[in-house]
mmCIF file of C-alpha atoms in Angstrom:
data_model
loop_
_atom_site.group_PDB
_atom_site.id
_atom_site.type_symbol
_atom_site.label_atom_id
_atom_site.label_comp_id
_atom_site.label_asym_id
_atom_site.label_seq_id
_atom_site.Cartn_x
_atom_site.Cartn_y
_atom_site.Cartn_z
ATOM 1 C CA MET A 1 90.304 -15.848 -170.356
ATOM 2 C CA LYS A 2 89.718 -14.876 -173.983
ATOM 3 C CA LYS A 3 85.942 -15.074 -173.468
ATOM 4 C CA LEU A 4 86.163 -12.848 -170.389
ATOM 5 C CA PHE A 5 88.271 -10.302 -172.282
ATOM 6 C CA LEU A 6 85.828 -10.367 -175.213
ATOM 7 C CA ALA A 7 82.833 -9.915 -172.895
ATOM 8 C CA LEU A 8 84.486 -6.977 -171.101
ATOM 9 C CA THR A 9 85.365 -5.364 -174.438
ATOM 10 C CA ILE A 10 81.777 -5.665 -175.649
ATOM 11 C CA LEU A 11 80.382 -4.243 -172.395
ATOM 12 C CA TYR A 12 82.856 -1.361 -172.446
ATOM 13 C CA GLY A 13 82.046 -0.593 -176.091
ATOM 14 C CA ALA A 14 78.300 -0.679 -175.440
ATOM 15 C CA SER A 15 78.637 1.690 -172.495
ATOM 16 C CA MET A 16 80.640 4.149 -174.570
ATOM 17 C CA ILE A 17 78.021 4.148 -177.323
ATOM 18 C CA GLY A 18 75.351 4.987 -174.768
ATOM 19 C CA GLN A 19 77.311 8.033 -173.607
ATOM 20 C CA THR A 20 77.834 9.553 -177.026
ATOM 21 C CA GLU A 21 74.248 10.715 -177.393
ATOM 22 C CA VAL A 22 74.109 13.706 -179.725
ATOM 23 C CA LYS A 23 71.507 16.323 -178.902
ATOM 24 C CA SER A 24 69.810 18.149 -181.688
ATOM 25 C CA ASP A 25 70.535 21.884 -182.076
ATOM 26 C CA LYS A 26 66.828 22.400 -181.591
ATOM 27 C CA GLU A 27 66.903 20.965 -178.054
ATOM 28 C CA VAL A 28 68.161 24.000 -176.174
ATOM 29 C CA VAL A 29 67.898 24.423 -172.434
ATOM 30 C CA PRO A 30 68.547 28.080 -171.558
ATOM 31 C CA PRO A 31 70.138 29.197 -168.283
ATOM 32 C CA VAL A 32 67.822 29.475 -165.275
ATOM 33 C CA ALA A 33 67.967 33.298 -165.373
ATOM 34 C CA VAL A 34 66.634 33.264 -168.951
ATOM 35 C CA THR A 35 63.839 30.820 -168.117
ATOM 36 C CA ILE A 36 62.762 32.850 -165.079
ATOM 37 C CA ALA A 37 62.784 36.113 -167.056
ATOM 38 C CA PHE A 38 60.646 34.534 -169.787
ATOM 39 C CA GLN A 39 58.106 33.172 -167.302
ATOM 40 C CA LYS A 40 57.821 36.577 -165.599
ATOM 41 C CA GLU A 41 57.235 38.352 -168.903
ATOM 42 C CA PHE A 42 55.074 35.732 -170.620
ATOM 43 C CA THR A 43 53.334 33.848 -167.818
ATOM 44 C CA GLY A 44 51.807 30.553 -168.881
ATOM 45 C CA LYS A 45 53.352 30.509 -172.362
ATOM 46 C CA VAL A 46 55.311 27.438 -173.453
ATOM 47 C CA PRO A 47 58.308 28.358 -175.613
ATOM 48 C CA THR A 48 60.432 26.420 -178.029
ATOM 49 C CA TRP A 49 64.010 27.483 -177.323
ATOM 50 C CA THR A 50 66.811 27.919 -179.827
ATOM 51 C CA LYS A 51 70.064 29.799 -179.592
ATOM 52 C CA ASP A 52 72.329 31.700 -181.891
ATOM 53 C CA TYR A 53 75.383 33.872 -181.663
ATOM 54 C CA GLU A 54 75.859 37.567 -182.346
ATOM 55 C CA GLY A 55 78.580 40.132 -181.986
ATOM 56 C CA GLU A 56 81.642 41.010 -183.964
ATOM 57 C CA ASP A 57 83.192 37.604 -183.348
ATOM 58 C CA SER A 58 79.890 35.748 -182.915
ATOM 59 C CA ASP A 59 80.826 35.287 -179.281
ATOM 60 C CA HIS A 60 77.618 36.473 -177.598
ATOM 61 C CA ILE A 61 74.913 33.854 -177.056
ATOM 62 C CA ARG A 62 71.287 34.809 -177.608
ATOM 63 C CA TYR A 63 68.393 32.615 -176.555
ATOM 64 C CA LEU A 64 65.270 32.777 -178.695
ATOM 65 C CA ALA A 65 61.882 31.727 -177.332
ATOM 66 C CA LYS A 66 59.242 31.109 -179.985
ATOM 67 C CA PHE A 67 55.732 30.716 -178.615
ATOM 68 C CA ASN A 68 52.053 30.948 -179.445
ATOM 69 C CA THR A 69 50.342 34.057 -178.086
ATOM 70 C CA GLY A 70 46.856 32.741 -178.733
ATOM 71 C CA THR A 71 46.258 34.878 -181.819
ATOM 72 C CA SER A 72 49.758 35.034 -183.285
ATOM 73 C CA VAL A 73 53.330 33.825 -182.904
ATOM 74 C CA GLY A 74 55.765 35.650 -180.652
ATOM 75 C CA LEU A 75 59.538 35.578 -180.508
ATOM 76 C CA ALA A 76 61.424 36.829 -177.450
ATOM 77 C CA VAL A 77 65.198 37.266 -177.554
ATOM 78 C CA TYR A 78 67.267 37.136 -174.367
ATOM 79 C CA ASP A 79 70.939 37.500 -173.581
ATOM 80 C CA ASN A 80 72.787 34.970 -171.424
ATOM 81 C CA ASN A 81 71.845 36.873 -168.234
ATOM 82 C CA GLY A 82 68.095 36.851 -168.851
ATOM 83 C CA MET A 83 67.806 40.411 -170.172
ATOM 84 C CA LEU A 84 65.075 40.787 -172.793
ATOM 85 C CA LYS A 85 66.746 42.186 -175.897
ATOM 86 C CA ALA A 86 63.787 42.175 -178.275
ATOM 87 C CA TYR A 87 60.252 40.950 -178.695
ATOM 88 C CA GLU A 88 58.736 40.292 -182.109
ATOM 89 C CA LEU A 89 55.057 39.671 -182.711
ATOM 90 C CA ALA A 90 53.613 38.650 -186.061
ATOM 91 C CA ILE A 91 50.776 41.015 -186.978
ATOM 92 C CA ALA A 92 48.182 41.373 -189.700
ATOM 93 C CA ARG A 93 48.784 43.796 -192.557
ATOM 94 C CA THR A 94 45.920 45.928 -191.221
ATOM 95 C CA GLU A 95 47.850 46.574 -187.988
ATOM 96 C CA LEU A 96 50.663 48.396 -189.806
ATOM 97 C CA PRO A 97 50.768 52.200 -189.597
ATOM 98 C CA LYS A 98 49.055 53.890 -192.536
ATOM 99 C CA ALA A 99 52.236 55.769 -193.450
ATOM 100 C CA ALA A 100 54.089 52.458 -193.847
ATOM 101 C CA LEU A 101 51.371 51.050 -196.104
ATOM 102 C CA SER A 102 51.454 54.237 -198.208
ATOM 103 C CA TYR A 103 55.239 53.999 -198.546
ATOM 104 C CA ILE A 104 55.007 50.383 -199.706
ATOM 105 C CA GLN A 105 52.274 51.169 -202.255
ATOM 106 C CA LYS A 106 54.274 54.088 -203.643
ATOM 107 C CA ASN A 107 57.760 52.530 -203.707
ATOM 108 C CA TYR A 108 56.914 48.852 -204.231
ATOM 109 C CA PRO A 109 53.736 48.890 -206.358
ATOM 110 C CA GLY A 110 52.202 45.484 -206.996
ATOM 111 C CA GLN A 111 54.306 43.777 -204.323
ATOM 112 C CA THR A 112 52.485 41.573 -201.841
ATOM 113 C CA ILE A 113 53.294 41.791 -198.165
ATOM 114 C CA ARG A 114 54.505 38.302 -197.187
ATOM 115 C CA GLU A 115 54.854 38.953 -193.473
ATOM 116 C CA ALA A 116 54.589 41.781 -190.982
ATOM 117 C CA ALA A 117 55.830 42.082 -187.421
ATOM 118 C CA ARG A 118 55.946 44.578 -184.574
ATOM 119 C CA LEU A 119 59.298 44.664 -182.777
ATOM 120 C CA ILE A 120 59.999 46.069 -179.351
ATOM 121 C CA ASP A 121 63.656 46.277 -178.416
ATOM 122 C CA GLY A 122 65.185 46.238 -174.932
ATOM 123 C CA ASN A 123 64.693 50.022 -174.672
ATOM 124 C CA ASN A 124 60.960 49.767 -175.521
ATOM 125 C CA VAL A 125 61.479 51.293 -178.989
ATOM 126 C CA ILE A 126 58.794 50.045 -181.371
ATOM 127 C CA THR A 127 59.530 49.353 -185.029
ATOM 128 C CA TYR A 128 57.724 47.433 -187.755
ATOM 129 C CA GLU A 129 59.235 44.944 -190.199
ATOM 130 C CA VAL A 130 57.460 44.184 -193.443
ATOM 131 C CA GLY A 131 58.630 41.362 -195.685
ATOM 132 C CA ILE A 132 58.131 41.513 -199.446
ATOM 133 C CA VAL A 133 59.636 39.712 -202.425
ATOM 134 C CA LYS A 134 61.000 41.820 -205.277
ATOM 135 C CA ASP A 135 63.036 40.430 -208.169
ATOM 136 C CA ARG A 136 63.241 37.053 -206.360
ATOM 137 C CA LYS A 137 64.857 38.693 -203.337
ATOM 138 C CA PHE A 138 63.244 38.781 -199.906
ATOM 139 C CA LEU A 139 63.368 42.309 -198.525
ATOM 140 C CA ASP A 140 62.673 43.454 -194.978
ATOM 141 C CA LEU A 141 61.392 47.018 -194.891
ATOM 142 C CA VAL A 142 61.771 48.621 -191.466
ATOM 143 C CA PHE A 143 59.528 51.438 -190.261
ATOM 144 C CA ASP A 144 59.378 53.484 -187.062
ATOM 145 C CA LYS A 145 56.406 53.595 -184.705
ATOM 146 C CA LYS A 146 54.568 56.162 -186.847
ATOM 147 C CA GLY A 147 55.292 54.393 -190.122
ATOM 148 C CA GLY A 148 58.284 56.421 -191.251
ATOM 149 C CA PHE A 149 60.691 54.433 -193.444
ATOM 150 C CA LEU A 150 64.009 53.579 -191.745
ATOM 151 C CA GLU A 151 65.823 51.002 -193.876
ATOM 152 C CA VAL A 152 65.604 48.014 -196.183
ATOM 153 C CA THR A 153 67.640 44.839 -195.748
ATOM 154 C CA GLU A 154 67.923 41.824 -198.009
ATOM 155 C CA LYS A 155 67.380 38.453 -196.336
ATOM 156 C CA ASP A 156 68.330 34.961 -197.439
#
């Protein structure tokens, strides 16, 4: 009887261990509506999905699809219902508006552009983000479609 009890305890314990599989935060499966919306917008692209939270109480889920566009890296941001909230495409420095480059040369002389991206929000408004490092701080400079300066934000 003791051997039977011991065997059952071991089997039960082993089955419980098998059911406590922990998925990595990187393994995100978005809702079907999000997947369908992505495939309609970016046919044939294979994304790597992640998610984060936004809103005043961090209670709104956003799904982020990072994918290779062939010449660059794209990032599409969707809400829980499959609505495209933003699309970011890494671009070369030469693709920035001339007014933005002039602003950077004048206000941040000697600073190297670390990254540049074109953003299109859910309302089809185009902006540009330019990343530079000044005084050991990473700064995102934001410009409008024509290269007019909008704001600067410090990133971690």
